[in-house]
PDB file of C-alpha atoms in Angstrom:
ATOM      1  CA  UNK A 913      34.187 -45.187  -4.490  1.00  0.00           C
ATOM      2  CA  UNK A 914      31.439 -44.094  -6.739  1.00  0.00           C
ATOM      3  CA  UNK A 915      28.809 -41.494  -5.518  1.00  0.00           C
ATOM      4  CA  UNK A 916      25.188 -41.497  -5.862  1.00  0.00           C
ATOM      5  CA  UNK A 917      23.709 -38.229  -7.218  1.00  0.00           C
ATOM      6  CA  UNK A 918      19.744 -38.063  -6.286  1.00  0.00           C
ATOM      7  CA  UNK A 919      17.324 -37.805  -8.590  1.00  0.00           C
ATOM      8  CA  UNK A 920      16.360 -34.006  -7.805  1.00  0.00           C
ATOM      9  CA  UNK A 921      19.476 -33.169  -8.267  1.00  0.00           C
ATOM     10  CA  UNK A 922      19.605 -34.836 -12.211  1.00  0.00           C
ATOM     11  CA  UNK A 923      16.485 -33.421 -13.466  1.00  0.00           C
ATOM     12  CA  UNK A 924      17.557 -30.091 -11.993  1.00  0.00           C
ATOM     13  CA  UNK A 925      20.925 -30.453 -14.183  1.00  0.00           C
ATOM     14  CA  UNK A 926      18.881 -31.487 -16.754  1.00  0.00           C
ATOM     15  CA  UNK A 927      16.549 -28.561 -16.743  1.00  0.00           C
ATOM     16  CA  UNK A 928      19.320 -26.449 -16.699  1.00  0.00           C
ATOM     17  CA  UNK A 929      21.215 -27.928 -19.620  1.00  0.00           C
ATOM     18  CA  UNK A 930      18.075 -28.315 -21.849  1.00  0.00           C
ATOM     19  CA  UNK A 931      17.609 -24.560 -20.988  1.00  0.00           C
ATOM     20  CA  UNK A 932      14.013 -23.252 -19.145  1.00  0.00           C
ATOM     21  CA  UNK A 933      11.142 -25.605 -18.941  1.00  0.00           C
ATOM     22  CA  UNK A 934       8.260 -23.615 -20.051  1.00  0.00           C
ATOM     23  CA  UNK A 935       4.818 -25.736 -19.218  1.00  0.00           C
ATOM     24  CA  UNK A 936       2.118 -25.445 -21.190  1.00  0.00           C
ATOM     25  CA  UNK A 937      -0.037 -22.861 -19.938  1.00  0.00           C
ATOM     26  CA  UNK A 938      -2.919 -24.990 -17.938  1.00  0.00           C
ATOM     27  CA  UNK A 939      -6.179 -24.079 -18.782  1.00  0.00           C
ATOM     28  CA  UNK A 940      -8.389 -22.156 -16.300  1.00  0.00           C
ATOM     29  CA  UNK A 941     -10.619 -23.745 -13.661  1.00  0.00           C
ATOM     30  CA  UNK A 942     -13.998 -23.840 -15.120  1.00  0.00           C
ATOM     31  CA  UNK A 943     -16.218 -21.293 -12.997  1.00  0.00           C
ATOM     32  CA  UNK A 944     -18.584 -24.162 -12.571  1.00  0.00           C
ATOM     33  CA  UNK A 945     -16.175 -25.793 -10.011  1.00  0.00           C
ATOM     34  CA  UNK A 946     -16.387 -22.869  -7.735  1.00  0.00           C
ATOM     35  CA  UNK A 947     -19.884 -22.401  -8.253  1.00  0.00           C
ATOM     36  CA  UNK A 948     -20.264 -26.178  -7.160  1.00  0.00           C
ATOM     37  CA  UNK A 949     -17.589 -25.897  -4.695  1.00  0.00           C
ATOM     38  CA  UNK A 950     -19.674 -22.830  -2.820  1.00  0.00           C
ATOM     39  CA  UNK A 951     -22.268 -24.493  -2.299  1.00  0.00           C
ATOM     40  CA  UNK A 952     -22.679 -25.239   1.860  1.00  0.00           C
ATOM     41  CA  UNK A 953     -25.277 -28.296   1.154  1.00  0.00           C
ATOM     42  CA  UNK A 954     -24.634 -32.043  -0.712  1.00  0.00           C
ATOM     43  CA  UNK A 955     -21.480 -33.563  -1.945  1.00  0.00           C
ATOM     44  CA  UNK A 956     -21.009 -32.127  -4.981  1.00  0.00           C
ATOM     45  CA  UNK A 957     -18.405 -29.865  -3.271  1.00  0.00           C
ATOM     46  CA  UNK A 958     -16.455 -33.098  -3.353  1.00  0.00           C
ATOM     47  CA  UNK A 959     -15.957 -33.274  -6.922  1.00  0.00           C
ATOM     48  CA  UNK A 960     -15.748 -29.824  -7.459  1.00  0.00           C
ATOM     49  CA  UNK A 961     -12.936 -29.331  -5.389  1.00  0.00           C
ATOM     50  CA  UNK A 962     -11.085 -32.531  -6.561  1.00  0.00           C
ATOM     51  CA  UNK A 963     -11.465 -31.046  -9.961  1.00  0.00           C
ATOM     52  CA  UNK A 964      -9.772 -27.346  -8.815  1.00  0.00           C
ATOM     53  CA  UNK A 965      -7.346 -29.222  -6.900  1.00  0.00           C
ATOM     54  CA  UNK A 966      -5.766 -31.037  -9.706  1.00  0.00           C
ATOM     55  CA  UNK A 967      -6.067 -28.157 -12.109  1.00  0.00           C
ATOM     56  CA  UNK A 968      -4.374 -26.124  -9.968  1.00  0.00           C
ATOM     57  CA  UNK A 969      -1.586 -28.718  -8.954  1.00  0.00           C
ATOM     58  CA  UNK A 970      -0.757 -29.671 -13.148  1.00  0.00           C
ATOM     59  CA  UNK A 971       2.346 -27.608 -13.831  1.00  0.00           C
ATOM     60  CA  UNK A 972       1.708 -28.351 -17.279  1.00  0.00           C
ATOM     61  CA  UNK A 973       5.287 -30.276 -17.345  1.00  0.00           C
ATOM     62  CA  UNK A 974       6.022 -34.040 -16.049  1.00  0.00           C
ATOM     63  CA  UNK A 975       9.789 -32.694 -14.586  1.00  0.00           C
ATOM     64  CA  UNK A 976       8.294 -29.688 -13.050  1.00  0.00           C
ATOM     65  CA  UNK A 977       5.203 -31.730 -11.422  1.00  0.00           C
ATOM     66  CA  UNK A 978       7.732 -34.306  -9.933  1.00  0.00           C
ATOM     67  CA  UNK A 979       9.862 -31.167  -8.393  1.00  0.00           C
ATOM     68  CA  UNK A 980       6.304 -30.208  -6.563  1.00  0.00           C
ATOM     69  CA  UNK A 981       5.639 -33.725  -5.487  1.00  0.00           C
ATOM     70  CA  UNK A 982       9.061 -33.811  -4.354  1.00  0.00           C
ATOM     71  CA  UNK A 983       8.746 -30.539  -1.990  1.00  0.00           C
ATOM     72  CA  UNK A 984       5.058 -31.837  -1.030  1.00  0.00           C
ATOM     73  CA  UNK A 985       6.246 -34.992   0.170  1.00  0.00           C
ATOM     74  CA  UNK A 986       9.298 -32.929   2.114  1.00  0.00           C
ATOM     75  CA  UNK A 987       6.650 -30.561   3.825  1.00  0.00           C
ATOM     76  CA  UNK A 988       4.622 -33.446   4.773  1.00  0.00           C
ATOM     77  CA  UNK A 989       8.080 -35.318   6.195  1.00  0.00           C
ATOM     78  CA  UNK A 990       8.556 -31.840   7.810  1.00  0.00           C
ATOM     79  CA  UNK A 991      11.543 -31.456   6.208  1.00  0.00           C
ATOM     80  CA  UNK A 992      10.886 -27.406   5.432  1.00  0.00           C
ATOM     81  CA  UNK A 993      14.260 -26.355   4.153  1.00  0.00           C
ATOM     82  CA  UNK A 994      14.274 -29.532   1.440  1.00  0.00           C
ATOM     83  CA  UNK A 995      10.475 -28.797   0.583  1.00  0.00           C
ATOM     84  CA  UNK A 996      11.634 -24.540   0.365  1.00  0.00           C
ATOM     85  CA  UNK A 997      14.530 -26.158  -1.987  1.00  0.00           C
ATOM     86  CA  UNK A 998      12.385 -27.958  -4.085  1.00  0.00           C
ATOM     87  CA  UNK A 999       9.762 -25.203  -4.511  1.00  0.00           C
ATOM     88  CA  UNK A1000      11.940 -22.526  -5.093  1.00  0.00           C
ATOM     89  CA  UNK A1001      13.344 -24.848  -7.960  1.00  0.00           C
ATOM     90  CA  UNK A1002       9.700 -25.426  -9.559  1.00  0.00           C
ATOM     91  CA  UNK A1003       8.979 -21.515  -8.576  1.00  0.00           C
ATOM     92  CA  UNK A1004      12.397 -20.643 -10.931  1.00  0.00           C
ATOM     93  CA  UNK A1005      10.780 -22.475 -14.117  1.00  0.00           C
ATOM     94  CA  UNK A1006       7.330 -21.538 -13.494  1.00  0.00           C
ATOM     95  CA  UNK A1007       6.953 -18.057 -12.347  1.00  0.00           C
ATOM     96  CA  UNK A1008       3.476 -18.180 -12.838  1.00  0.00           C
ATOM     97  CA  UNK A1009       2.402 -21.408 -10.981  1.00  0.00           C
ATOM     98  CA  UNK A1010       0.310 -20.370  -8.378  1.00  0.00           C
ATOM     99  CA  UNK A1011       0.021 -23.662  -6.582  1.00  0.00           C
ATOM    100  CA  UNK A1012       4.075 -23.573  -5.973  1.00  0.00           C
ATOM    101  CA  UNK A1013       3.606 -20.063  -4.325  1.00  0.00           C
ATOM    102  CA  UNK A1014       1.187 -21.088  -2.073  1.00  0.00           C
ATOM    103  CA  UNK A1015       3.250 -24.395  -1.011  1.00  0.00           C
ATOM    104  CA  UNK A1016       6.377 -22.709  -0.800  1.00  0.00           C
ATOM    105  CA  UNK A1017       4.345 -20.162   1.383  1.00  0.00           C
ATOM    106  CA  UNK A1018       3.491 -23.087   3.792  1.00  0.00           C
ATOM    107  CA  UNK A1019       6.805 -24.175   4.113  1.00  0.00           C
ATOM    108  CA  UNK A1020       8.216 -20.543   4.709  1.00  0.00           C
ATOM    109  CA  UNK A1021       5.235 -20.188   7.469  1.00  0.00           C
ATOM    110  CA  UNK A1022       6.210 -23.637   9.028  1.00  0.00           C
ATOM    111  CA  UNK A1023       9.709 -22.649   9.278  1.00  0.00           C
ATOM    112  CA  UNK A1024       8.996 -19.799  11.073  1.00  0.00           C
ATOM    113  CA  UNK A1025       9.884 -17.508   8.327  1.00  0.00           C
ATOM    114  CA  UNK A1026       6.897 -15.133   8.094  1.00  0.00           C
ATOM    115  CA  UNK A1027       7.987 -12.627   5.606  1.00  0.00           C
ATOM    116  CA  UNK A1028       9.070 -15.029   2.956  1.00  0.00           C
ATOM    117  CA  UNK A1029       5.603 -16.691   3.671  1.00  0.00           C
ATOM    118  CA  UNK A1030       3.247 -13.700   3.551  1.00  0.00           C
ATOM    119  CA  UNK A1031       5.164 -12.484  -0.189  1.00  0.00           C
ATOM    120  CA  UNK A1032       4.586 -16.396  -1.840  1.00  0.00           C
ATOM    121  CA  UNK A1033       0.667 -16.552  -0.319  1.00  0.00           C
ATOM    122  CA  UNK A1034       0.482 -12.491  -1.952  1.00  0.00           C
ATOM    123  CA  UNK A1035       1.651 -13.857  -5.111  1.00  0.00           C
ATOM    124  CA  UNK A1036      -0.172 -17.170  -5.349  1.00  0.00           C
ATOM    125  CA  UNK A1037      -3.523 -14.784  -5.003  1.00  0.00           C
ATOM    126  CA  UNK A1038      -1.811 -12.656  -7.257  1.00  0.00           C
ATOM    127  CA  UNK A1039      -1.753 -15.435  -9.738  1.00  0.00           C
ATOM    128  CA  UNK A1040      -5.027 -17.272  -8.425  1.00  0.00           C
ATOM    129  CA  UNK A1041      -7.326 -14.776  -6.594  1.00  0.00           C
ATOM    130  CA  UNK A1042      -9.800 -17.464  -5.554  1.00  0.00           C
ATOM    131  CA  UNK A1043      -6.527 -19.939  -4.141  1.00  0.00           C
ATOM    132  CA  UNK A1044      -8.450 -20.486  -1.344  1.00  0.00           C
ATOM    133  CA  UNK A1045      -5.188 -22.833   0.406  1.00  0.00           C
ATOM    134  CA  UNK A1046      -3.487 -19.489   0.588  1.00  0.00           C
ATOM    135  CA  UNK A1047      -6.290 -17.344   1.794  1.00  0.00           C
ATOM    136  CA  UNK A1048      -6.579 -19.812   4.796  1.00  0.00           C
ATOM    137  CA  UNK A1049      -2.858 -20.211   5.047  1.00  0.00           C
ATOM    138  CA  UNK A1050      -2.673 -16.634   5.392  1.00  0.00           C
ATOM    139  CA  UNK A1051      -5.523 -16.207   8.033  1.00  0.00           C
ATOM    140  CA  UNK A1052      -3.899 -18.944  10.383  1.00  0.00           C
ATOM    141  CA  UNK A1053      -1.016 -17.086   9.856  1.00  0.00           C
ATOM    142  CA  UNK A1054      -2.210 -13.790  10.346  1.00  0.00           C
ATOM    143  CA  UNK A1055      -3.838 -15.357  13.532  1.00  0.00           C
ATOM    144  CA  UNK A1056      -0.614 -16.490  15.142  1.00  0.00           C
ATOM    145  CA  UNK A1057       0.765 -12.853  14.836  1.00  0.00           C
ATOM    146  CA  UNK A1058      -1.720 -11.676  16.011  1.00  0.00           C
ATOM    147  CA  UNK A1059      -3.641 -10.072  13.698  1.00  0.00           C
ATOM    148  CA  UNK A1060      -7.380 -11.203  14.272  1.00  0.00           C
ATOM    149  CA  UNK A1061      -8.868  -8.748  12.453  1.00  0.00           C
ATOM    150  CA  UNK A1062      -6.812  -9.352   9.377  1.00  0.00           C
ATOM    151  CA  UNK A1063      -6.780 -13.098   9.849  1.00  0.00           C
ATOM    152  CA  UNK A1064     -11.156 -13.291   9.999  1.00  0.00           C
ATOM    153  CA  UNK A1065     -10.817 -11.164   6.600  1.00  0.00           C
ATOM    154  CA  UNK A1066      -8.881 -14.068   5.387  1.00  0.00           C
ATOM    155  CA  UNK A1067     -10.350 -16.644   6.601  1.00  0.00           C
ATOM    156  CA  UNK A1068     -14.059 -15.242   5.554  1.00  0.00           C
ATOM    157  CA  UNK A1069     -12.741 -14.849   2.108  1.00  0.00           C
ATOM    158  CA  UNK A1070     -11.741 -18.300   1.960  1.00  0.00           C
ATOM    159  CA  UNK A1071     -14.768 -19.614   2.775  1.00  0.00           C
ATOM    160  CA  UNK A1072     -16.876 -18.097   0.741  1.00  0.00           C
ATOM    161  CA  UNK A1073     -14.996 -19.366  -1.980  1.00  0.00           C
ATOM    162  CA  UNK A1074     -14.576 -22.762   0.091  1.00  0.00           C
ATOM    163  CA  UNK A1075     -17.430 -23.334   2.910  1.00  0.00           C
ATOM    164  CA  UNK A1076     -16.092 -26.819   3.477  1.00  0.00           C
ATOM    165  CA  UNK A1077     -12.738 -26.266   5.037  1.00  0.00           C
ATOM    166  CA  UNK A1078     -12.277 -27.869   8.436  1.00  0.00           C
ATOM    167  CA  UNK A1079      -9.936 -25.535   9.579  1.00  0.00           C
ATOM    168  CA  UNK A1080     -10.878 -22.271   8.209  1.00  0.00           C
ATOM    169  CA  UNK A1081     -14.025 -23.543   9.798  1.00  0.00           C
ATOM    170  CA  UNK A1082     -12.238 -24.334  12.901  1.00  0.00           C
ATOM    171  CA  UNK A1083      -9.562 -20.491  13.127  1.00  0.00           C
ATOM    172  CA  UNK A1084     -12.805 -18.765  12.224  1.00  0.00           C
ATOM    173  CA  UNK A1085     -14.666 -19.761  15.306  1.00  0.00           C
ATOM    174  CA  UNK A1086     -11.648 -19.051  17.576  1.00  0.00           C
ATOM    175  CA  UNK A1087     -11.386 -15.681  16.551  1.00  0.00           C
ATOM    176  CA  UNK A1088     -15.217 -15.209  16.456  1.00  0.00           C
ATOM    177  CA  UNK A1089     -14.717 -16.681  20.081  1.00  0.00           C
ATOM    178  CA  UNK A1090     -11.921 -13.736  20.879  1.00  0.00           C
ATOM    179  CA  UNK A1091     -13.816 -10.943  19.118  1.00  0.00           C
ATOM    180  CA  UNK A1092     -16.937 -11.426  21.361  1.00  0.00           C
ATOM    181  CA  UNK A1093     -14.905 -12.556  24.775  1.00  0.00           C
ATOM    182  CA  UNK A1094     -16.109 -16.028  25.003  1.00  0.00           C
ATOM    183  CA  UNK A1095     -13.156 -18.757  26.130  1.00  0.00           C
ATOM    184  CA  UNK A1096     -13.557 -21.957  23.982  1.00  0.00           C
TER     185      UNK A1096
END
């Protein structure tokens, strides 16, 4: 009876017979993208943040960015310990890839494992200061602990650096709501 090995699990072996993968550093977002992305009026937010997004998702190496697609597809299955595999795999070979932080953050938070989550969002803004995924992450997060002053800090930061964020938008006005008594 022969036995199928899954793909992960070959170009894991692989990276670890052909020894680290170390991607090509990716260059930096241009500063025009956020400057574009800021802005609250027209569309060219749209671009900009298409632009930021795929900068920030490029791992530099084909294996590595198939790993991430791999543990995006398992967080959006809702399969959190497979996509905290598969992250923690990229993480390992790319120690400075701020996007797999901030993933593997969301699949610690939607596990329910709020430590782990709150050290990979700290180290994704570590990385990327204006990774505005994490600073909303982190708000929400903050939010459901509790922690509504923390949370709006957050969540502010993130949209200043992101105005167009439905639910930034969205947690923002629910703890605006709180902080001034009002019931939505």
């Amino acid at each position: 009876m022969s036995r199928r090995i899954p793909l992960f699990h070959l170009v894991v072996a692989a990276i670890a017979v052909l020894g680290p993968v170390r991607p090509s550093l990716a260059l930096p977002v241009d500063p025009v993208w956020f400057d574009a992305l800021a802005q609250p009026d027209g569309d060219a937010w749209i671009e900009a943040e298409a632009e930021i997004l795929n900068a920030w998702s490029d791992t530099g190496s084909e294996a590595l960015n198939m790993i991430q697609t791999r543990g995006e597809n398992a967080l959006d299955e809702g399969d959190f310990p497979s996509a905290i595999g598969h992250l923690s795999a990229l993480i390992d070979h790319a120690p400075d890839h701020a996007m797999g932080y901030q993933l593997r953050g969301m699949a610690f938070w939607l596990n329910g494992d709020f430590g782990l989550a709150g050290a990979d969002l700290a180290r994704a803004l570590e990385l990327e200061p204006k990774q505005y995924l994490a600073l909303t992450q982190l708000g929400m997060m903050l939010e459901e602990l509790d922690s509504t002053e923390a949370a709006g800090d957050a969540l502010r930061m993130s949209l200043t650096i992101n105005p167009h964020q439905q639910d930034a938008i969205d947690a923002a006005s629910r703890l605006d709501a709180v902080d001034n008594g009002t019931d939505i």
